[in-house]
Amino acid sequence: VTVRVVQNFYAVTALSWKPDGSKLCVGGMTGSVDVYDACVRRHKYKGKFEFTYVSKSAVIVKELKSGKRIVLKSVYGYEIDRINIYKDRYLIARTTETLLMGDLESCHLSEIPWQGDGNEKFIFDNESVCIVYWAGEMTLVAYGRNEVLGVCRTEHVHPTLLSVMAIQKMVSDGRSPPENRTVLARLAYLIDPQTIRIMGLLTNGTLATINHDTRIDWLERTTLLNFAGYVQWVPQSDVVVAQSRDNLCVWYSINTPDRVSMFPIKGELMDIERNNNRTEVIVDEGINTVSYALDEQLIEALTLIQASITCSAGFGAAMGEQNFERAVRVLEPLELTPETEAQWMELSELALASNQVVIAERCYAALGDITRTRFLHKVVKKAQRAAAEHGGDGYDSYAVRAQLAMLAKQWPAAEALLVAQGKVDECIAMYQDAYKYGLPAHAGSHEQADLGGFLALWEDALRVADQCKHPEAEALRGQYYKWLIQTGQEEKAGLVKEREGDYLGAIALYLTGGLPARAAQ
């Protein structure tokens, strides 16, 4: 504590701290105004940055060249021990219990509980996500969120063997301040040198597993076309145009690279022109210059879909909703082709992530996915009833949130919502009825209903019944055992008998299932 004695200052008539706590402004009775530097300590970092410690848990980081400032503060109040800056942009700070990370460009900060030993490896190839690798485990954190986005184990952590996609937007429910929320996040990494796993970070589920017969050296590089003499983005859109020998290739949705439109041409592709709601590809055929018109409706639909992602809260949220509606209106008159199907799928995913359930229902209807369409129709009706009873839009109702979590395969979240409201029967029914809606709890790469997924559903239902001491738990266990016998899963049925202490029954089932070694144990 420092005491400053000011002669003849007399009474203090005004006192104010700077919001970041670095300076104190004092007004005196005689009209004087004094400003005091109140930092604990200050030092420079590599001659490019200045760290001003205003308290043990708060540091102002200032870039000397541009004057940019960011306040690095532990939300838990822990003392900040050490700060490093990577690539002149990314902040990493440590406390005794947490790890802080930030982006000087976006001014987004994150803090997560952490018990590392200081030997972590950080990867900053993605502008939205920080990757921390320690003790064989890879942790992903989205800047601006004080929680872990995803965790996985791998030995292959070179930046060329990782691919992360995270889409963030400002979201508000109208009652609380808008917050930066990740609406779509996926990770591709190597399980072993020849196997790629694609993981949905929000659902913590495997979206696909891809096996190769050779060693994978580069994950980001995707060969879309051979003999490419020209490649370019269509101005102000995510549409890609390329030429391969005598073929003009157009990707109206780059997220589905297998959906490509190809047209034969004669000559060399020169340029792409877009004006007056018309997009043309200019081809030099030697004597003449010929233009080929692209599908402007598909380009406009993709532009609207992308615009919906970047809209923020308030007026931006309303604009985002309008973009969804306009995208639907653009796509509805078009014939269902591989290109339009890819855009309907992308629009449905973004609509669900933005809570635009009616839009998502229309997307699945256009795709002919009757199962999800009926499911979402029931969700909309349930939200309307909740809105009539409690006000609002109804989508903050626990029942609606639980069903949306089911559709996103966030089963633990749906279970927590139902059990917290005492809806144990509904929670058990959720696991039993998932396959009726084509929503397998533990889906594979093609999300097909199989015995393994059905078995996991039964086990989850039994676990909930046991944890909540449901009166029908034993009857449910009997149904489970009967189903195991009917589906020829003698090993699992034997395990049930073994847990109940019926060892003779378990031995008989193991022998029936052709497992003499298990029976002998």
Short mmCIF file of C-alpha atoms in Angstrom, two decimals:
data_model
loop_
_atom_site.label_atom_id
_atom_site.label_comp_id
_atom_site.label_asym_id
_atom_site.label_seq_id
_atom_site.Cartn_x
_atom_site.Cartn_y
_atom_site.Cartn_z
CA VAL A 1 0.00 0.00 0.00
CA THR A 2 1.38 3.40 -1.01
CA VAL A 3 0.45 6.62 0.83
CA ARG A 4 0.77 9.89 -1.06
CA VAL A 5 0.79 13.11 0.99
CA VAL A 6 -0.34 16.22 -0.93
CA GLN A 7 0.33 19.55 0.76
CA ASN A 8 -2.52 22.08 0.89
CA PHE A 9 -4.94 19.81 -0.93
CA TYR A 10 -7.70 20.33 1.66
CA ALA A 11 -10.98 18.42 1.24
CA VAL A 12 -11.56 15.87 -1.51
CA THR A 13 -14.73 16.81 -3.43
CA ALA A 14 -14.68 14.14 -6.16
CA LEU A 15 -13.06 10.74 -6.60
CA SER A 16 -13.22 8.36 -9.55
CA TRP A 17 -11.38 5.28 -10.75
CA LYS A 18 -10.65 4.59 -14.39
CA PRO A 19 -12.81 1.55 -15.38
CA ASP A 20 -9.77 -0.70 -15.82
CA GLY A 21 -8.44 0.31 -12.37
CA SER A 22 -5.15 1.70 -13.66
CA LYS A 23 -5.66 5.36 -12.66
CA LEU A 24 -7.32 7.31 -9.88
CA CYS A 25 -8.71 10.81 -10.51
CA VAL A 26 -9.10 13.10 -7.46
CA GLY A 27 -10.79 16.52 -7.35
CA GLY A 28 -9.97 19.00 -4.59
CA MET A 29 -11.84 21.83 -2.91
CA THR A 30 -9.57 24.42 -4.51
CA GLY A 31 -10.48 23.25 -8.01
CA SER A 32 -7.44 21.08 -8.59
CA VAL A 33 -7.70 17.73 -10.38
CA ASP A 34 -4.96 15.17 -9.89
CA VAL A 35 -4.58 11.88 -11.73
CA TYR A 36 -2.57 9.12 -10.04
CA ASP A 37 -1.11 6.02 -11.65
CA ALA A 38 -2.40 3.21 -9.43
CA CYS A 39 -0.72 0.18 -11.00
CA VAL A 40 1.06 -2.42 -8.88
CA ARG A 41 3.88 -2.79 -11.39
CA ARG A 42 4.63 -2.26 -15.06
CA HIS A 43 7.07 -3.81 -17.49
CA LYS A 44 7.65 -4.22 -21.23
CA TYR A 45 7.49 -7.49 -23.15
CA LYS A 46 9.94 -7.96 -26.05
CA GLY A 47 9.85 -4.22 -26.70
CA LYS A 48 6.43 -4.57 -28.35
CA PHE A 49 3.96 -4.76 -25.48
CA GLU A 50 3.50 -3.19 -22.06
CA PHE A 51 1.99 -5.07 -19.12
CA THR A 52 0.37 -2.91 -16.42
CA TYR A 53 -0.62 -4.88 -13.32
CA VAL A 54 -3.53 -3.01 -11.71
CA SER A 55 -4.11 -5.85 -9.23
CA LYS A 56 -2.90 -9.39 -8.67
CA SER A 57 -5.67 -10.75 -10.88
CA ALA A 58 -5.89 -8.03 -13.56
CA VAL A 59 -3.33 -6.88 -16.15
CA ILE A 60 -3.69 -4.29 -18.90
CA VAL A 61 -1.89 -5.46 -22.05
CA LYS A 62 -1.02 -2.63 -24.43
CA GLU A 63 0.52 -2.91 -27.87
CA LEU A 64 3.06 -0.10 -28.04
CA LYS A 65 2.96 0.37 -31.83
CA SER A 66 -0.79 0.64 -32.33
CA GLY A 67 -1.93 1.58 -28.82
CA LYS A 68 -4.43 -1.29 -28.66
CA ARG A 69 -5.34 -2.31 -25.11
CA ILE A 70 -7.00 -5.31 -23.56
CA VAL A 71 -7.69 -6.02 -19.89
CA LEU A 72 -6.60 -9.53 -18.97
CA LYS A 73 -8.48 -10.46 -15.79
CA SER A 74 -9.07 -13.70 -13.92
CA VAL A 75 -12.83 -14.09 -13.45
CA TYR A 76 -12.08 -16.34 -10.47
CA GLY A 77 -9.84 -13.76 -8.79
CA TYR A 78 -6.65 -15.86 -9.00
CA GLU A 79 -3.25 -14.17 -9.14
CA ILE A 80 -1.79 -14.02 -12.66
CA ASP A 81 1.71 -15.51 -12.55
CA ARG A 82 3.02 -15.32 -16.10
CA ILE A 83 1.95 -13.88 -19.47
CA ASN A 84 3.20 -14.84 -22.93
CA ILE A 85 2.22 -13.46 -26.33
CA TYR A 86 2.43 -15.61 -29.45
CA LYS A 87 2.46 -14.37 -33.05
CA ASP A 88 2.12 -10.79 -31.65
CA ARG A 89 -1.58 -11.51 -31.24
CA TYR A 90 -2.50 -14.40 -28.94
CA LEU A 91 -2.27 -14.12 -25.14
CA ILE A 92 -1.58 -17.01 -22.80
CA ALA A 93 -1.57 -16.34 -19.05
CA ARG A 94 -1.36 -18.68 -16.08
CA THR A 95 -2.68 -18.67 -12.55
CA THR A 96 -2.29 -21.38 -9.94
CA GLU A 97 -5.65 -22.93 -10.88
CA THR A 98 -6.58 -21.65 -14.34
CA LEU A 99 -5.32 -20.92 -17.83
CA LEU A 100 -6.25 -17.65 -19.57
CA MET A 101 -6.11 -17.12 -23.32
CA GLY A 102 -7.09 -14.20 -25.50
CA ASP A 103 -7.03 -12.68 -28.95
CA LEU A 104 -5.77 -9.09 -29.22
CA GLU A 105 -7.54 -8.62 -32.59
CA SER A 106 -11.06 -9.56 -31.45
CA CYS A 107 -10.48 -8.68 -27.74
CA HIS A 108 -12.07 -12.01 -26.75
CA LEU A 109 -10.79 -13.64 -23.55
CA SER A 110 -11.29 -17.11 -22.08
CA GLU A 111 -10.42 -18.72 -18.75
CA ILE A 112 -10.66 -22.43 -17.98
CA PRO A 113 -9.67 -24.51 -14.94
CA TRP A 114 -6.22 -25.98 -15.56
CA GLN A 115 -3.71 -28.12 -13.69
CA GLY A 116 -0.86 -28.30 -16.21
CA ASP A 117 2.85 -28.30 -15.44
CA GLY A 118 3.90 -25.54 -17.83
CA ASN A 119 4.96 -27.88 -20.65
CA GLU A 120 1.82 -27.41 -22.72
CA LYS A 121 1.96 -26.93 -26.47
CA PHE A 122 -0.29 -24.24 -27.99
CA ILE A 123 -1.57 -24.14 -31.57
CA PHE A 124 -2.96 -20.86 -32.94
CA ASP A 125 -3.69 -21.76 -36.58
CA ASN A 126 -7.43 -21.13 -36.09
CA GLU A 127 -8.54 -17.56 -35.37
CA SER A 128 -11.56 -18.66 -33.32
CA VAL A 129 -10.17 -21.57 -31.31
CA CYS A 130 -7.07 -22.09 -29.18
CA ILE A 131 -5.71 -25.65 -29.08
CA VAL A 132 -3.83 -26.77 -25.95
CA TYR A 133 -1.95 -30.09 -25.99
CA TRP A 134 -0.72 -31.62 -22.77
CA ALA A 135 -0.13 -35.19 -21.50
CA GLY A 136 -1.47 -36.77 -24.70
CA GLU A 137 -4.75 -34.82 -24.50
CA MET A 138 -5.87 -32.04 -26.81
CA THR A 139 -8.16 -29.36 -25.37
CA LEU A 140 -9.99 -26.84 -27.56
CA VAL A 141 -11.24 -23.48 -26.24
CA ALA A 142 -13.23 -20.92 -28.23
CA TYR A 143 -12.05 -17.36 -27.57
CA GLY A 144 -14.65 -15.48 -25.57
CA ARG A 145 -16.06 -18.57 -23.79
CA ASN A 146 -15.00 -19.62 -20.27
CA GLU A 147 -15.51 -23.30 -20.96
CA VAL A 148 -13.84 -26.12 -22.85
CA LEU A 149 -15.20 -26.59 -26.35
CA GLY A 150 -13.95 -30.17 -26.72
CA VAL A 151 -11.37 -32.69 -25.58
CA CYS A 152 -9.82 -35.64 -27.41
CA ARG A 153 -6.74 -37.87 -27.16
CA THR A 154 -4.25 -38.12 -30.01
CA GLU A 155 -0.52 -38.28 -30.58
CA HIS A 156 -0.70 -36.41 -33.89
CA VAL A 157 -0.82 -32.71 -33.04
CA HIS A 158 1.09 -31.12 -35.92
CA PRO A 159 -0.94 -28.19 -37.33
CA THR A 160 -1.10 -29.89 -40.73
CA LEU A 161 -2.81 -32.90 -39.13
CA LEU A 162 -5.61 -30.93 -37.47
CA SER A 163 -8.61 -29.14 -38.92
CA VAL A 164 -10.98 -27.09 -36.76
CA MET A 165 -14.13 -25.25 -37.80
CA ALA A 166 -15.98 -23.04 -35.30
CA ILE A 167 -18.74 -20.58 -36.21
CA GLN A 168 -19.65 -18.04 -33.53
CA LYS A 169 -22.38 -15.40 -33.34
CA MET A 170 -23.87 -13.03 -30.77
CA VAL A 171 -27.03 -14.55 -29.29
CA SER A 172 -29.57 -13.01 -26.92
CA ASP A 173 -32.85 -14.31 -25.52
CA GLY A 174 -34.21 -10.76 -25.18
CA ARG A 175 -33.90 -10.71 -21.38
CA SER A 176 -30.16 -11.01 -20.81
CA PRO A 177 -27.25 -9.23 -22.55
CA PRO A 178 -26.09 -10.81 -25.82
CA GLU A 179 -23.28 -13.33 -25.52
CA ASN A 180 -20.81 -14.77 -28.00
CA ARG A 181 -21.96 -18.34 -28.60
CA THR A 182 -20.48 -21.12 -30.74
CA VAL A 183 -23.29 -22.40 -32.99
CA LEU A 184 -21.31 -24.91 -35.04
CA ALA A 185 -17.99 -26.59 -34.22
CA ARG A 186 -16.22 -29.58 -35.72
CA LEU A 187 -12.76 -31.11 -35.42
CA ALA A 188 -10.90 -33.48 -37.73
CA TYR A 189 -7.81 -35.21 -36.35
CA LEU A 190 -5.86 -38.46 -36.63
CA ILE A 191 -6.60 -41.43 -34.39
CA ASP A 192 -3.59 -43.21 -35.90
CA PRO A 193 -1.38 -42.42 -38.94
CA GLN A 194 -3.99 -43.84 -41.35
CA THR A 195 -7.35 -43.00 -39.72
CA ILE A 196 -9.19 -39.66 -39.57
CA ARG A 197 -11.91 -38.97 -37.03
CA ILE A 198 -14.38 -36.11 -37.54
CA MET A 199 -15.90 -35.02 -34.24
CA GLY A 200 -18.84 -32.73 -33.49
CA LEU A 201 -17.56 -30.60 -30.62
CA LEU A 202 -20.96 -29.36 -29.44
CA THR A 203 -22.40 -32.88 -29.24
CA ASN A 204 -19.10 -34.62 -28.38
CA GLY A 205 -20.03 -37.30 -30.92
CA THR A 206 -18.26 -38.90 -33.85
CA LEU A 207 -19.60 -37.64 -37.17
CA ALA A 208 -17.40 -39.85 -39.37
CA THR A 209 -14.35 -42.12 -39.30
CA ILE A 210 -12.32 -42.33 -42.51
CA ASN A 211 -9.72 -45.05 -43.06
CA HIS A 212 -6.87 -44.78 -45.58
CA ASP A 213 -4.41 -47.44 -46.73
CA THR A 214 -1.46 -45.02 -46.65
CA ARG A 215 0.00 -42.64 -44.11
CA ILE A 216 -1.75 -39.25 -43.90
CA ASP A 217 0.68 -36.33 -44.09
CA TRP A 218 -1.62 -33.35 -44.62
CA LEU A 219 -5.18 -33.03 -43.37
CA GLU A 220 -6.15 -29.56 -44.54
CA ARG A 221 -5.27 -30.11 -48.18
CA THR A 222 -8.27 -31.37 -50.16
CA THR A 223 -7.85 -32.32 -53.80
CA LEU A 224 -11.09 -31.23 -55.41
CA LEU A 225 -9.86 -31.24 -58.99
CA ASN A 226 -6.93 -32.43 -61.09
CA PHE A 227 -5.33 -30.47 -63.93
CA ALA A 228 -6.77 -27.20 -62.59
CA GLY A 229 -5.69 -24.30 -64.79
CA TYR A 230 -7.89 -21.69 -63.10
CA VAL A 231 -9.62 -21.41 -59.73
CA GLN A 232 -11.37 -18.42 -58.15
CA TRP A 233 -14.12 -17.46 -55.73
CA VAL A 234 -17.21 -15.81 -57.15
CA PRO A 235 -17.08 -12.20 -55.85
CA GLN A 236 -18.93 -11.67 -52.52
CA SER A 237 -19.86 -15.34 -52.13
CA ASP A 238 -18.48 -18.75 -51.14
CA VAL A 239 -19.02 -20.25 -54.60
CA VAL A 240 -15.88 -21.68 -56.24
CA VAL A 241 -15.27 -21.78 -59.99
CA ALA A 242 -12.44 -23.79 -61.56
CA GLN A 243 -11.33 -25.17 -64.94
CA SER A 244 -9.96 -28.64 -65.55
CA ARG A 245 -8.91 -29.11 -69.17
CA ASP A 246 -12.15 -28.73 -71.16
CA ASN A 247 -14.50 -28.69 -68.16
CA LEU A 248 -15.92 -25.77 -66.19
CA CYS A 249 -16.48 -26.86 -62.55
CA VAL A 250 -18.65 -24.97 -60.07
CA TRP A 251 -19.08 -25.68 -56.34
CA TYR A 252 -22.21 -23.90 -55.11
CA SER A 253 -21.56 -25.25 -51.59
CA ILE A 254 -17.90 -25.71 -50.73
CA ASN A 255 -18.89 -27.55 -47.53
CA THR A 256 -19.98 -30.47 -49.75
CA PRO A 257 -17.05 -30.77 -52.20
CA ASP A 258 -18.50 -33.91 -53.80
CA ARG A 259 -21.44 -31.86 -55.15
CA VAL A 260 -19.88 -30.24 -58.21
CA SER A 261 -21.54 -28.97 -61.39
CA MET A 262 -19.48 -29.59 -64.55
CA PHE A 263 -19.97 -28.11 -68.04
CA PRO A 264 -17.89 -28.71 -71.20
CA ILE A 265 -16.19 -25.57 -72.57
CA LYS A 266 -13.77 -24.72 -75.38
CA GLY A 267 -10.98 -22.36 -74.51
CA GLU A 268 -9.42 -20.84 -71.42
CA LEU A 269 -11.34 -19.42 -68.46
CA MET A 270 -10.35 -15.76 -68.04
CA ASP A 271 -12.49 -14.03 -65.43
CA ILE A 272 -15.71 -13.98 -63.37
CA GLU A 273 -18.02 -10.98 -63.59
CA ARG A 274 -20.89 -10.32 -61.20
CA ASN A 275 -23.19 -7.33 -61.57
CA ASN A 276 -26.88 -6.50 -61.99
CA ASN A 277 -27.93 -9.76 -60.29
CA ARG A 278 -26.08 -11.80 -62.87
CA THR A 279 -22.89 -13.84 -62.59
CA GLU A 280 -20.96 -14.84 -65.71
CA VAL A 281 -17.80 -16.79 -66.37
CA ILE A 282 -15.74 -15.33 -69.25
CA VAL A 283 -14.02 -17.90 -71.52
CA ASP A 284 -11.51 -17.03 -74.25
CA GLU A 285 -12.05 -19.36 -77.21
CA GLY A 286 -9.28 -17.83 -79.29
CA ILE A 287 -11.26 -15.88 -81.90
CA ASN A 288 -14.28 -15.13 -79.70
CA THR A 289 -14.94 -14.45 -76.03
CA VAL A 290 -17.90 -16.39 -74.67
CA SER A 291 -19.72 -15.92 -71.34
CA TYR A 292 -21.40 -18.69 -69.35
CA ALA A 293 -24.08 -17.69 -66.84
CA LEU A 294 -24.03 -19.29 -63.39
CA ASP A 295 -27.13 -20.06 -61.34
CA GLU A 296 -27.68 -16.73 -59.60
CA GLN A 297 -30.43 -18.13 -57.37
CA LEU A 298 -28.08 -20.70 -55.87
CA ILE A 299 -25.41 -18.03 -55.37
CA GLU A 300 -27.92 -15.70 -53.71
CA ALA A 301 -29.17 -18.50 -51.44
CA LEU A 302 -25.63 -19.29 -50.29
CA THR A 303 -24.92 -15.58 -49.71
CA LEU A 304 -28.04 -15.29 -47.52
CA ILE A 305 -27.09 -18.42 -45.56
CA GLN A 306 -23.62 -17.02 -44.86
CA ALA A 307 -25.08 -13.63 -43.93
CA SER A 308 -27.33 -15.32 -41.37
CA ILE A 309 -24.26 -16.62 -39.55
CA THR A 310 -22.61 -13.25 -39.06
CA CYS A 311 -25.65 -11.30 -37.84
CA SER A 312 -25.44 -10.17 -34.22
CA ALA A 313 -28.04 -9.57 -31.55
CA GLY A 314 -30.73 -6.86 -31.55
CA PHE A 315 -31.34 -5.47 -35.02
CA GLY A 316 -28.76 -7.93 -36.40
CA ALA A 317 -30.75 -10.86 -35.03
CA ALA A 318 -33.86 -9.64 -36.84
CA MET A 319 -31.83 -9.29 -40.01
CA GLY A 320 -30.55 -12.83 -39.49
CA GLU A 321 -34.13 -14.12 -39.31
CA GLN A 322 -34.99 -12.22 -42.49
CA ASN A 323 -31.99 -13.77 -44.24
CA PHE A 324 -33.21 -17.26 -43.29
CA GLU A 325 -36.66 -16.48 -44.68
CA ARG A 326 -35.22 -15.05 -47.88
CA ALA A 327 -32.93 -18.06 -48.31
CA VAL A 328 -35.95 -20.37 -48.03
CA ARG A 329 -37.88 -18.31 -50.58
CA VAL A 330 -34.95 -18.47 -52.99
CA LEU A 331 -34.49 -22.23 -52.64
CA GLU A 332 -38.15 -23.33 -52.64
CA PRO A 333 -38.84 -22.80 -56.37
CA LEU A 334 -35.65 -24.67 -57.36
CA GLU A 335 -35.58 -28.32 -58.31
CA LEU A 336 -33.98 -30.63 -55.75
CA THR A 337 -30.55 -31.30 -57.23
CA PRO A 338 -27.29 -32.27 -55.49
CA GLU A 339 -26.39 -28.56 -55.35
CA THR A 340 -29.70 -27.39 -53.84
CA GLU A 341 -29.77 -30.38 -51.48
CA ALA A 342 -26.40 -29.34 -50.07
CA GLN A 343 -27.67 -25.80 -49.48
CA TRP A 344 -30.90 -27.05 -47.84
CA MET A 345 -28.77 -29.17 -45.49
CA GLU A 346 -26.47 -26.26 -44.61
CA LEU A 347 -29.47 -23.98 -44.03
CA SER A 348 -31.16 -26.55 -41.75
CA GLU A 349 -28.05 -26.90 -39.57
CA LEU A 350 -27.62 -23.14 -39.19
CA ALA A 351 -31.33 -22.63 -38.53
CA LEU A 352 -31.31 -25.15 -35.69
CA ALA A 353 -28.13 -23.64 -34.24
CA SER A 354 -29.86 -20.21 -34.29
CA ASN A 355 -33.12 -21.53 -32.78
CA GLN A 356 -35.04 -20.93 -36.03
CA VAL A 357 -37.02 -24.16 -35.62
CA VAL A 358 -39.76 -23.31 -38.14
CA ILE A 359 -37.10 -22.64 -40.81
CA ALA A 360 -35.38 -25.95 -39.98
CA GLU A 361 -38.73 -27.76 -40.29
CA ARG A 362 -39.24 -26.31 -43.77
CA CYS A 363 -35.69 -27.35 -44.75
CA TYR A 364 -36.19 -30.98 -43.71
CA ALA A 365 -39.56 -31.02 -45.48
CA ALA A 366 -37.87 -29.85 -48.68
CA LEU A 367 -35.26 -32.60 -48.27
CA GLY A 368 -37.99 -35.22 -47.83
CA ASP A 369 -36.84 -36.08 -44.30
CA ILE A 370 -40.31 -36.85 -42.95
CA THR A 371 -39.03 -38.15 -39.60
CA ARG A 372 -37.26 -34.93 -38.60
CA THR A 373 -40.02 -32.80 -40.12
CA ARG A 374 -42.66 -34.43 -37.90
CA PHE A 375 -40.36 -34.20 -34.89
CA LEU A 376 -39.76 -30.48 -35.37
CA HIS A 377 -43.46 -29.88 -36.06
CA LYS A 378 -44.23 -31.28 -32.60
CA VAL A 379 -41.50 -29.08 -31.12
CA VAL A 380 -43.05 -25.97 -32.72
CA LYS A 381 -46.51 -26.88 -31.38
CA LYS A 382 -45.07 -27.45 -27.92
CA ALA A 383 -43.30 -24.06 -28.04
CA GLN A 384 -46.54 -22.35 -29.07
CA ARG A 385 -48.38 -23.90 -26.10
CA ALA A 386 -45.58 -22.83 -23.73
CA ALA A 387 -45.69 -19.28 -25.15
CA ALA A 388 -49.46 -19.12 -24.62
CA GLU A 389 -49.11 -20.27 -21.00
CA HIS A 390 -45.96 -18.47 -19.86
CA GLY A 391 -45.30 -15.75 -22.44
CA GLY A 392 -42.20 -15.24 -24.56
CA ASP A 393 -41.56 -17.33 -27.67
CA GLY A 394 -41.83 -20.65 -25.81
CA TYR A 395 -38.40 -21.89 -26.84
CA ASP A 396 -36.97 -21.33 -23.36
CA SER A 397 -39.36 -23.98 -22.00
CA TYR A 398 -37.55 -26.99 -20.52
CA ALA A 399 -39.61 -29.39 -22.66
CA VAL A 400 -38.74 -27.58 -25.89
CA ARG A 401 -35.07 -27.26 -24.94
CA ALA A 402 -34.96 -30.96 -24.09
CA GLN A 403 -36.41 -31.95 -27.47
CA LEU A 404 -34.01 -29.69 -29.35
CA ALA A 405 -31.16 -31.24 -27.37
CA MET A 406 -32.45 -34.68 -28.44
CA LEU A 407 -32.41 -33.64 -32.09
CA ALA A 408 -28.82 -32.40 -31.68
CA LYS A 409 -27.98 -35.74 -29.97
CA GLN A 410 -27.02 -33.89 -26.79
CA TRP A 411 -28.48 -36.67 -24.69
CA PRO A 412 -26.88 -35.76 -21.33
CA ALA A 413 -28.25 -32.19 -21.69
CA ALA A 414 -31.76 -33.44 -22.52
CA GLU A 415 -31.62 -35.91 -19.63
CA ALA A 416 -30.51 -33.18 -17.18
CA LEU A 417 -33.37 -30.89 -18.25
CA LEU A 418 -36.02 -33.59 -17.81
CA VAL A 419 -34.71 -35.05 -14.56
CA ALA A 420 -34.34 -31.56 -13.04
CA GLN A 421 -38.08 -31.07 -13.59
CA GLY A 422 -38.90 -34.47 -12.11
CA LYS A 423 -39.90 -35.88 -15.52
CA VAL A 424 -38.23 -39.26 -15.02
CA ASP A 425 -40.85 -41.14 -17.06
CA GLU A 426 -40.33 -38.75 -19.97
CA CYS A 427 -36.57 -39.17 -19.71
CA ILE A 428 -36.85 -42.97 -19.84
CA ALA A 429 -39.31 -42.72 -22.73
CA MET A 430 -36.86 -40.40 -24.52
CA TYR A 431 -34.24 -43.15 -24.69
CA GLN A 432 -36.81 -45.80 -25.62
CA ASP A 433 -38.43 -43.71 -28.37
CA ALA A 434 -35.29 -42.25 -29.95
CA TYR A 435 -35.29 -44.75 -32.80
CA LYS A 436 -38.91 -43.95 -33.65
CA TYR A 437 -37.67 -40.50 -34.67
CA GLY A 438 -34.49 -41.73 -36.33
CA LEU A 439 -32.39 -40.21 -33.54
CA PRO A 440 -29.92 -42.91 -32.46
CA ALA A 441 -28.21 -42.06 -29.20
CA HIS A 442 -24.80 -43.33 -30.25
CA ALA A 443 -24.88 -42.83 -34.00
CA GLY A 444 -22.19 -43.98 -36.36
CA SER A 445 -21.01 -42.21 -39.46
CA HIS A 446 -24.28 -42.92 -41.29
CA GLU A 447 -26.48 -42.70 -38.17
CA GLN A 448 -28.08 -46.08 -38.82
CA ALA A 449 -30.11 -47.78 -36.13
CA ASP A 450 -28.34 -50.98 -35.10
CA LEU A 451 -28.33 -53.33 -32.14
CA GLY A 452 -25.32 -51.61 -30.58
CA GLY A 453 -27.07 -48.23 -30.54
CA PHE A 454 -30.33 -49.77 -29.28
CA LEU A 455 -28.39 -51.52 -26.50
CA ALA A 456 -26.88 -48.18 -25.41
CA LEU A 457 -30.39 -46.68 -25.29
CA TRP A 458 -31.63 -49.45 -23.01
CA GLU A 459 -28.64 -49.06 -20.70
CA ASP A 460 -29.17 -45.30 -20.45
CA ALA A 461 -32.86 -45.81 -19.66
CA LEU A 462 -31.98 -48.33 -16.93
CA ARG A 463 -29.34 -46.02 -15.48
CA VAL A 464 -31.85 -43.16 -15.16
CA ALA A 465 -34.43 -45.49 -13.58
CA ASP A 466 -31.88 -46.73 -11.01
CA GLN A 467 -30.51 -43.27 -10.19
CA CYS A 468 -34.00 -41.83 -9.66
CA LYS A 469 -35.25 -44.94 -7.81
CA HIS A 470 -38.10 -45.37 -10.26
CA PRO A 471 -40.79 -47.82 -8.98
CA GLU A 472 -40.89 -49.61 -12.35
CA ALA A 473 -37.12 -50.10 -12.54
CA GLU A 474 -37.32 -53.88 -12.08
CA ALA A 475 -40.08 -54.22 -14.67
CA LEU A 476 -37.94 -52.20 -17.07
CA ARG A 477 -34.98 -54.47 -16.37
CA GLY A 478 -37.18 -57.48 -17.17
CA GLN A 479 -38.13 -55.92 -20.54
CA TYR A 480 -34.45 -55.31 -21.22
CA TYR A 481 -33.54 -58.92 -20.48
CA LYS A 482 -36.39 -60.19 -22.67
CA TRP A 483 -35.25 -57.98 -25.53
CA LEU A 484 -31.67 -59.28 -25.21
CA ILE A 485 -32.88 -62.88 -25.55
CA GLN A 486 -35.14 -62.04 -28.51
CA THR A 487 -32.32 -60.33 -30.39
CA GLY A 488 -29.80 -63.14 -29.73
CA GLN A 489 -27.48 -61.16 -27.47
CA GLU A 490 -26.69 -64.00 -25.09
CA GLU A 491 -23.44 -62.43 -23.90
CA LYS A 492 -25.18 -59.27 -22.65
CA ALA A 493 -28.03 -61.34 -21.19
CA GLY A 494 -25.47 -63.51 -19.39
CA LEU A 495 -23.85 -60.40 -17.97
CA VAL A 496 -27.23 -59.32 -16.58
CA LYS A 497 -27.64 -62.72 -14.89
CA GLU A 498 -24.09 -62.55 -13.58
CA ARG A 499 -24.76 -59.16 -11.96
CA GLU A 500 -27.91 -60.57 -10.34
CA GLY A 501 -25.89 -63.45 -8.86
CA ASP A 502 -27.53 -66.12 -11.04
CA TYR A 503 -24.25 -67.72 -12.12
CA LEU A 504 -25.81 -70.93 -13.46
CA GLY A 505 -28.13 -68.92 -15.68
CA ALA A 506 -25.20 -66.81 -16.85
CA ILE A 507 -23.11 -69.93 -17.69
CA ALA A 508 -25.98 -71.39 -19.71
CA LEU A 509 -26.35 -68.16 -21.69
CA TYR A 510 -22.60 -67.87 -22.33
CA LEU A 511 -22.51 -71.45 -23.64
CA THR A 512 -25.55 -70.77 -25.84
CA GLY A 513 -23.80 -67.73 -27.25
CA GLY A 514 -20.64 -69.71 -28.06
CA LEU A 515 -18.51 -68.20 -25.27
CA PRO A 516 -17.12 -71.18 -23.34
CA ALA A 517 -14.12 -69.18 -22.07
CA ARG A 518 -16.42 -66.59 -20.53
CA ALA A 519 -18.54 -69.36 -19.01
CA ALA A 520 -15.43 -70.97 -17.47
CA GLN A 521 -14.50 -67.68 -15.78
#
